[in-house]
Amino acid sequence: MDNGSLPEIQAIALAVRSARQHHQMTQARLAGLSGTGLRFISELERGKPTLALNKVVAVLSALGLGLEVSGGR
């Protein structure tokens, strides 16, 4: 995973990879289910900090996951 990204992005990256592996799904299959590309899934799982949020939400949805926003730090 990218060491320059925020902890929240790393948490999403780990959750996506873990859920994908739990469902015994390839990155290519997840890309197809979420309407994204293989490169996007790879970058998401590595914690790339500049990904489009709408695509991140689509991937989470394909895995049955959601995104929660909480109060400030």
mmCIF file of C-alpha atoms in Angstrom, residues 14-25 63:
data_model
loop_
_atom_site.group_PDB
_atom_site.id
_atom_site.type_symbol
_atom_site.label_atom_id
_atom_site.label_comp_id
_atom_site.label_asym_id
_atom_site.label_seq_id
_atom_site.Cartn_x
_atom_site.Cartn_y
_atom_site.Cartn_z
ATOM 1 C CA LEU A 14 -7.629 -2.871 3.414
ATOM 2 C CA ALA A 15 -11.407 -3.304 3.699
ATOM 3 C CA VAL A 16 -11.799 -3.633 -0.072
ATOM 4 C CA ARG A 17 -8.993 -6.158 -0.415
ATOM 5 C CA SER A 18 -10.225 -8.191 2.567
ATOM 6 C CA ALA A 19 -13.837 -8.249 1.361
ATOM 7 C CA ARG A 20 -12.797 -9.140 -2.189
ATOM 8 C CA GLN A 21 -10.686 -12.025 -0.946
ATOM 9 C CA HIS A 22 -13.441 -13.151 1.443
ATOM 10 C CA HIS A 23 -15.812 -13.369 -1.538
ATOM 11 C CA GLN A 24 -13.089 -15.248 -3.475
ATOM 12 C CA MET A 25 -13.285 -12.613 -6.177
ATOM 13 C CA LEU A 63 -18.809 -5.790 -2.142
#
